[in-house]
Short mmCIF file of C-alpha atoms in Angstrom, two decimals:
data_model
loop_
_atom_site.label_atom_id
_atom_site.label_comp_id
_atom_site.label_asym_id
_atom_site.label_seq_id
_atom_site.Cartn_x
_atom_site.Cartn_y
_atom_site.Cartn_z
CA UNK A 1 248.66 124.27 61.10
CA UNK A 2 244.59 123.49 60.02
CA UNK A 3 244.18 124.76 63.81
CA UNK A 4 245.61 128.10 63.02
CA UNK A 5 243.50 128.12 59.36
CA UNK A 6 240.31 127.32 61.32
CA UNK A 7 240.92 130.44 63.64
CA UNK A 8 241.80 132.29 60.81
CA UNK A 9 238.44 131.71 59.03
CA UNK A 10 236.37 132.09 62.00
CA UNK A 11 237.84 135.67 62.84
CA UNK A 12 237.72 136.58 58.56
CA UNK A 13 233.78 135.63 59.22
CA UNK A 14 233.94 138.87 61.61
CA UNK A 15 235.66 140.65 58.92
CA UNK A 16 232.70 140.15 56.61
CA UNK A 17 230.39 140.94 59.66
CA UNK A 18 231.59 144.61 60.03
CA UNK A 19 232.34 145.56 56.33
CA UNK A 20 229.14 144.04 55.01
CA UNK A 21 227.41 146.43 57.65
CA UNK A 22 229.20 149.76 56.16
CA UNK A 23 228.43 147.75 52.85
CA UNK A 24 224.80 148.71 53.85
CA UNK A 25 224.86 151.24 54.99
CA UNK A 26 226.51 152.93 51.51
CA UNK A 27 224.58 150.46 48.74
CA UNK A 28 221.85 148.34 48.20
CA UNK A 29 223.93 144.98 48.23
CA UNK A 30 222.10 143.08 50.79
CA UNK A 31 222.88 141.31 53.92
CA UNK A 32 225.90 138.63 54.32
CA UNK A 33 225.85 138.52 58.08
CA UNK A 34 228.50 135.65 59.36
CA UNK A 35 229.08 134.40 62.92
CA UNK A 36 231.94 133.94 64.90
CA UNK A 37 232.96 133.28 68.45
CA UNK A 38 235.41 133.59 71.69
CA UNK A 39 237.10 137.34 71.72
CA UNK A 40 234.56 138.49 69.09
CA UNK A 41 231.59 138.02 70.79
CA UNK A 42 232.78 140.12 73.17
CA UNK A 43 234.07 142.76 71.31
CA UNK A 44 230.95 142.77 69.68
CA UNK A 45 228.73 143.65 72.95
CA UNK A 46 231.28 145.52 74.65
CA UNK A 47 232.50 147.65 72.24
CA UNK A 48 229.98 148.13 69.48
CA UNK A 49 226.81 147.96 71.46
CA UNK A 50 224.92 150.69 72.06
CA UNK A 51 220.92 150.31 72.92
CA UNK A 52 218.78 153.53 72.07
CA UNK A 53 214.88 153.89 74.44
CA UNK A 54 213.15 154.28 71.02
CA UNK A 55 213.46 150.71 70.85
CA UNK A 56 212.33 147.58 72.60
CA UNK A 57 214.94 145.40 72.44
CA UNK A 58 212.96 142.57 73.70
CA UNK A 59 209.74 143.15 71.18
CA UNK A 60 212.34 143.37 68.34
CA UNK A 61 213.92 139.83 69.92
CA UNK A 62 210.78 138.50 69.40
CA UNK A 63 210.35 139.19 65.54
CA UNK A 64 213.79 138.23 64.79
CA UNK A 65 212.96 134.52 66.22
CA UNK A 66 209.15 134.58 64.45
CA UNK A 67 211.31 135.86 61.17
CA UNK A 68 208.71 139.25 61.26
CA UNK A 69 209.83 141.98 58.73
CA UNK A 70 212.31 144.20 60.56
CA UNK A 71 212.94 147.82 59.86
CA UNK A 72 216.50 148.93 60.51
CA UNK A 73 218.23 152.67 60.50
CA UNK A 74 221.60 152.72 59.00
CA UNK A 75 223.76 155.88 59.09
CA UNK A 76 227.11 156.61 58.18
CA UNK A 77 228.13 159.63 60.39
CA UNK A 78 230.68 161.83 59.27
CA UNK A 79 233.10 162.13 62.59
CA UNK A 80 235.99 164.80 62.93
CA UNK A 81 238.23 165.50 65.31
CA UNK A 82 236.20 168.69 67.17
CA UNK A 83 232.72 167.45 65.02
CA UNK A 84 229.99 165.41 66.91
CA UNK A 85 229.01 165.13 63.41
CA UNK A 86 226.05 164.70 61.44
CA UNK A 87 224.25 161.78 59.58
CA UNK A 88 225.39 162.19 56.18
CA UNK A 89 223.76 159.07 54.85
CA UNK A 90 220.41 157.91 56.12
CA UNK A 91 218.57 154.63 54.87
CA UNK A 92 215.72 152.43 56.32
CA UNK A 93 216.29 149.31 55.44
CA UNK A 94 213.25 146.61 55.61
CA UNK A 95 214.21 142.84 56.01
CA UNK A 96 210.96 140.47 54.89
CA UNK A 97 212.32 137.21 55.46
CA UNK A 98 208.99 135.09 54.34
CA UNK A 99 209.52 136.99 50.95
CA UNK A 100 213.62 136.48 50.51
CA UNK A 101 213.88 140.34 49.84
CA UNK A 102 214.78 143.48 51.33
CA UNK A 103 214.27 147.24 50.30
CA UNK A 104 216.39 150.12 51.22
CA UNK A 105 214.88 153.50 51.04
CA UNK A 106 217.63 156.27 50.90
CA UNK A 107 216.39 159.40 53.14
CA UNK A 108 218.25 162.98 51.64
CA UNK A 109 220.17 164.38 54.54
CA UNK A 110 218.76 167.86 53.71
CA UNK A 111 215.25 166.57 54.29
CA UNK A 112 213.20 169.28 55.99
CA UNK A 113 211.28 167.51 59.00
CA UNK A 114 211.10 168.04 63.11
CA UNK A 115 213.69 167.08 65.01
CA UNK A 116 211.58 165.29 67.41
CA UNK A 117 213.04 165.97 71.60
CA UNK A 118 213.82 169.68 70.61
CA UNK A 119 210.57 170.76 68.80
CA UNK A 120 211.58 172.24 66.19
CA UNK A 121 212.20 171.66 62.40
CA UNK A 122 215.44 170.95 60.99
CA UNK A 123 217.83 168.58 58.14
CA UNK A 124 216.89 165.40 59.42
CA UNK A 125 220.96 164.87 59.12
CA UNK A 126 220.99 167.61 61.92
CA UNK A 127 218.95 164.81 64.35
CA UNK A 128 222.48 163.08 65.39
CA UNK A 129 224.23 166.67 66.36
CA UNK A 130 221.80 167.23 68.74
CA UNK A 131 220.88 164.14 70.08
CA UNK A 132 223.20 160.86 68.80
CA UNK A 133 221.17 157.53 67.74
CA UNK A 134 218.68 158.23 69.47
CA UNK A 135 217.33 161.24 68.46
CA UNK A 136 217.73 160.20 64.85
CA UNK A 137 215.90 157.04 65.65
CA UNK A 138 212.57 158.85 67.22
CA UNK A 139 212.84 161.25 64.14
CA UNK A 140 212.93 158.95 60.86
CA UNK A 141 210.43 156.86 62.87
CA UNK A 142 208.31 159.56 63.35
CA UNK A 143 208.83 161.43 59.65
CA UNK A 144 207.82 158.17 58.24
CA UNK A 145 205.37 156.84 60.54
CA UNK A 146 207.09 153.65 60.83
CA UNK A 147 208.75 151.60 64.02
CA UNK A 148 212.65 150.97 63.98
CA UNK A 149 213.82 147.79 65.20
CA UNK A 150 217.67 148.15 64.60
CA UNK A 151 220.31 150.81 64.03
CA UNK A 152 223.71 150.92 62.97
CA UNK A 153 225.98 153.48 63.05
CA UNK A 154 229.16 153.72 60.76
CA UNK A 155 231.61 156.53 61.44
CA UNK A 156 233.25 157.17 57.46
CA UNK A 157 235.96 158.43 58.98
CA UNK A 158 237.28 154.93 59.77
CA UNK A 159 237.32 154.29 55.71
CA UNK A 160 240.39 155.81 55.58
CA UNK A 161 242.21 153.34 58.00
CA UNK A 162 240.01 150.56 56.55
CA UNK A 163 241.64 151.44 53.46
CA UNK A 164 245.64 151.59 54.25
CA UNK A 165 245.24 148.51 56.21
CA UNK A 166 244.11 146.21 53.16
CA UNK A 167 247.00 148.25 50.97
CA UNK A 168 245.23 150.53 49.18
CA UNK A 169 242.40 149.53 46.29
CA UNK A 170 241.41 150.27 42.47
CA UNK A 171 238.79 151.51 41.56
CA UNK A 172 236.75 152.88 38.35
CA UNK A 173 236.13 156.73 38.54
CA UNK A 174 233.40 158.01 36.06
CA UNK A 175 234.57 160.70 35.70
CA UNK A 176 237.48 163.68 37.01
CA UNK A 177 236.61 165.92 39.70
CA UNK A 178 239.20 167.64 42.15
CA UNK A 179 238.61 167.53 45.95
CA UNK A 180 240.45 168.16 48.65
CA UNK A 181 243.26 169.21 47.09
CA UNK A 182 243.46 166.33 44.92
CA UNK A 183 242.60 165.22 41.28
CA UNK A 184 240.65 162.10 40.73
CA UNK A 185 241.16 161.02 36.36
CA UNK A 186 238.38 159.89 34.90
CA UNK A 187 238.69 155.84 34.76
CA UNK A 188 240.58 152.97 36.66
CA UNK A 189 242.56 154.65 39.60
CA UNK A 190 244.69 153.46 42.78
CA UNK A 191 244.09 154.97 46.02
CA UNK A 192 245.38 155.31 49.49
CA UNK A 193 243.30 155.91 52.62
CA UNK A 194 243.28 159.44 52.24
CA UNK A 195 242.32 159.94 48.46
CA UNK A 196 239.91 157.24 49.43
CA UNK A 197 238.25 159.78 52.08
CA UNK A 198 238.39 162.41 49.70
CA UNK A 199 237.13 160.68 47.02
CA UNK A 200 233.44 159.70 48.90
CA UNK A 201 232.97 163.18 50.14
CA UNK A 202 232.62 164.73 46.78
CA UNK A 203 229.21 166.28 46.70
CA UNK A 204 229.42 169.65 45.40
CA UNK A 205 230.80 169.15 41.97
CA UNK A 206 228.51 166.31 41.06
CA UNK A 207 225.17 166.66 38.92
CA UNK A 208 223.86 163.50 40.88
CA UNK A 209 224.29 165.38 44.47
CA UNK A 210 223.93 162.99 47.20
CA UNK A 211 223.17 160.09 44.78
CA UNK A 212 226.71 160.19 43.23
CA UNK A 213 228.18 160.55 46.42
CA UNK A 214 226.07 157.38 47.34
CA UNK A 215 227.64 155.32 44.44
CA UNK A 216 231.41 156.74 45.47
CA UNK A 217 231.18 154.98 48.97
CA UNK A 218 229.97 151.69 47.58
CA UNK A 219 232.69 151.71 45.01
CA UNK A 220 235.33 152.04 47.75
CA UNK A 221 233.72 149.69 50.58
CA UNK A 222 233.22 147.37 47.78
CA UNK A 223 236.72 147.57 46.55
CA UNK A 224 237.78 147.01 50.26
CA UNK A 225 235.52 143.90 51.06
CA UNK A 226 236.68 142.57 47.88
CA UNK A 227 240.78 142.71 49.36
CA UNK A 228 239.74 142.03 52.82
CA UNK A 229 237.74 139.03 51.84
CA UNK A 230 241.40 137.56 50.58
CA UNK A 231 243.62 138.44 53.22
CA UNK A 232 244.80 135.25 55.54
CA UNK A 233 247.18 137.17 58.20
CA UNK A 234 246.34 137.40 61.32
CA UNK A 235 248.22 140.24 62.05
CA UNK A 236 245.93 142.16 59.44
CA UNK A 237 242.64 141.03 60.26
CA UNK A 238 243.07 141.83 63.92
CA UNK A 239 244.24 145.34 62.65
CA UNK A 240 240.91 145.32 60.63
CA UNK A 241 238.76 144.20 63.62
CA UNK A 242 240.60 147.11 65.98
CA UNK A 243 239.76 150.18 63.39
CA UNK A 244 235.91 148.47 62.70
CA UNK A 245 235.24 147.88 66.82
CA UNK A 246 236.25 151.42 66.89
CA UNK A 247 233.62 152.82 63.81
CA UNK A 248 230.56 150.82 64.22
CA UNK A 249 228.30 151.15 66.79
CA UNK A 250 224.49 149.13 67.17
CA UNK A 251 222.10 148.24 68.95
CA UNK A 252 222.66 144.72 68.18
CA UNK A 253 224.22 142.03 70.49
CA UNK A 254 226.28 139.30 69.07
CA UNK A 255 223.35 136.90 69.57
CA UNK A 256 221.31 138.66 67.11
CA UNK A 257 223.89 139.07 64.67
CA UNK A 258 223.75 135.10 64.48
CA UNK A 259 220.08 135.10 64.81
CA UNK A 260 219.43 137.38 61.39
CA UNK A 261 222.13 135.61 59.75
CA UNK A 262 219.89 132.53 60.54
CA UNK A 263 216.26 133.87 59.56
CA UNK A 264 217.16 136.54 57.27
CA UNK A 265 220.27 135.31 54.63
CA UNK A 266 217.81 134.81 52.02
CA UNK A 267 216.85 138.33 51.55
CA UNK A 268 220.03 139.30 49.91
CA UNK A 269 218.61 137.58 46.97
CA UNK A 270 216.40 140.03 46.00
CA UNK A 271 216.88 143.69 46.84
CA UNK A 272 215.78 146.83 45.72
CA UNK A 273 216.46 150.52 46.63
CA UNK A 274 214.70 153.82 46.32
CA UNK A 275 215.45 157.36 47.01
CA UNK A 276 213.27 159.88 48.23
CA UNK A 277 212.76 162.91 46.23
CA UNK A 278 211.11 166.46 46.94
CA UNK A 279 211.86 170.22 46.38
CA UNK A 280 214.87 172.14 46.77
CA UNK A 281 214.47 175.28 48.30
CA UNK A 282 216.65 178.04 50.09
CA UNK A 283 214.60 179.45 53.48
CA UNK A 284 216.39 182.24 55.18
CA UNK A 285 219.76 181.66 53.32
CA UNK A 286 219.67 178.03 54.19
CA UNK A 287 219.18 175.11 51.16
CA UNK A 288 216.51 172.54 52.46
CA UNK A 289 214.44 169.28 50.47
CA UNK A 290 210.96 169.81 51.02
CA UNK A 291 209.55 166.25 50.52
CA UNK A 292 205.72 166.43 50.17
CA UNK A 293 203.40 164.88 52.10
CA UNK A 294 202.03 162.36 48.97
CA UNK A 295 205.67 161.54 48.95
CA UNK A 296 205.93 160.90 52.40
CA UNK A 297 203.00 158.39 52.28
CA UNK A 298 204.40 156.39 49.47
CA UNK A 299 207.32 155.80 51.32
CA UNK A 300 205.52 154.35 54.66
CA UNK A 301 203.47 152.57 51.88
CA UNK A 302 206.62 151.17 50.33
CA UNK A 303 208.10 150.12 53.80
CA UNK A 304 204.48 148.43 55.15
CA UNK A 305 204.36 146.56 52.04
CA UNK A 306 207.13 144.73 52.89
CA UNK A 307 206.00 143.79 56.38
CA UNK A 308 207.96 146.99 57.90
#
């Protein structure tokens, strides 16, 4: 019996692995990486791993084990069946590790910038339809002047199973909206995978834009790390593991996962966020954020300052 407990602790630590990562991807929560072993490892590097040209693996190897600042891309994609899909949520996300503290700047999908490998300029969300990871990797690191040492890649449509298979969760909506066909009351309300889904992609009808969007999917991946932390069965968490395998995808191997978790714990003691800001503005019929230049520079400012 404490043999089967053990097993079933090691392969909940995975279960924290993958939902903290959509945790950052969606909120400025920090980093609880965990590591496991056996099956995991490999489904790790076989199915999640993905390595992108913009980056040197081996260079970024070599920070990790000096415990250098690290800059990583996070994106939550929004799949659909028939959709490559584009990179609704964008953050860089810089680890200092002598510092215990992390910053996560927030990147507006709408961003006006070049696409860099096509030449021409574009929603930096737009990056990922024409050219996956790594065409979103050479642009951010090229709009913000910056090198990218990691990238992870959540596909949001995967909340949706994430959410039926821990049985649904509560959450605290601030206030009613209607999407999708469906009505979300203002205050504490129970949802399925589904109304979960709806629920984050509600952009339109909020004064806060992407921002309130922003807070919707850490509500909900919250609520779900918060009921997958507490489930015991194996049955569910190897459900969990199978929909999460199937979502994530990284350019980082198992061995790093255990490596960060190592040098870079600490910095989920301290983190702080920012979103970029800049002008609205509709060019031949199509809506566009024009971030300025001085903007621009504060934000490679803000990123060197912490090591990135």
């Amino acid at each position: 019996m404490s043999g089967l407990k053990t097993k079933e602790k090691k392969t909940l630590k995975w279960l924290w692995i993958t939902l903290i990562t959509i945790v950052i991807l969606v909120a400025a929560s920090g980093i609880y990486l965990f590591t496991v072993y056996g099956s995991v490892k490999s489904t790790v590097n076989k199915d999640t791993h993905e390595p992108v040209k913009a980056i040197d693996t081996e260079v970024t190897k070599e920070k990790v084990a000096k415990r250098d600042s690290l800059n990583v891309l996070l994106m939550g994609v929004d799949e659909r069946a028939g959709d490559k899909g584009r990179s609704d949520t964008m953050i860089v996300m810089t680890l200092d590790a002598d510092n215990s503290r992390a910053q996560m700047v927030s990147i507006p999908r709408d961003t006006l910038t070049e696409i860099v490998g096509i030449g021409v300029k574009d929603k930096i969300n737009h990056a990922y339809a024409f050219g996956g990871s790594e065409m979103s990797v050479e642009t951010v690191e090229k709009f913000l002047d910056i090198d990218l040492d990691y990238y992870v890649r959540v596909n949001m449509e995967g909340l949706e199973d994430l959410v039926d298979a821990v049985d649904g969760i509560t959450i605290n909506n601030n206030f009613e909206f209607t999407e999708g066909g469906r009505t979300f009351k203002k205050g504490e309300i129970t949802l399925n995978g589904k109304e979960a889904l709806s629920y984050v992609r509600m952009r339109k009808n909020d004064p806060k834009g992407d921002v309130g969007r922003n807070e919707r999917q850490r509500q909900v991946i919250q609520a779900v790390l918060d009921k997958g932390s507490n489930i015991t069965s194996i049955t569910k968490i190897n459900k969990l593991i199978g929909i999460l395998g199937k979502n994530i995808v990284t350019n980082l191997e198992f061995d790093e996962i255990q490596m960060l978790y190592k040098n870079y714990k600490d910095v989920r003691s301290n983190v702080s966020s920012y979103q970029m800001t800049g002008e609205n503005k509709v060019i031949d019929g199509i809506w566009y954020l024009l971030v300025p230049d001085e903007e621009k520079a504060k934000t490679t400012e803000m990123i060197r300052e912490y090591g990135g």
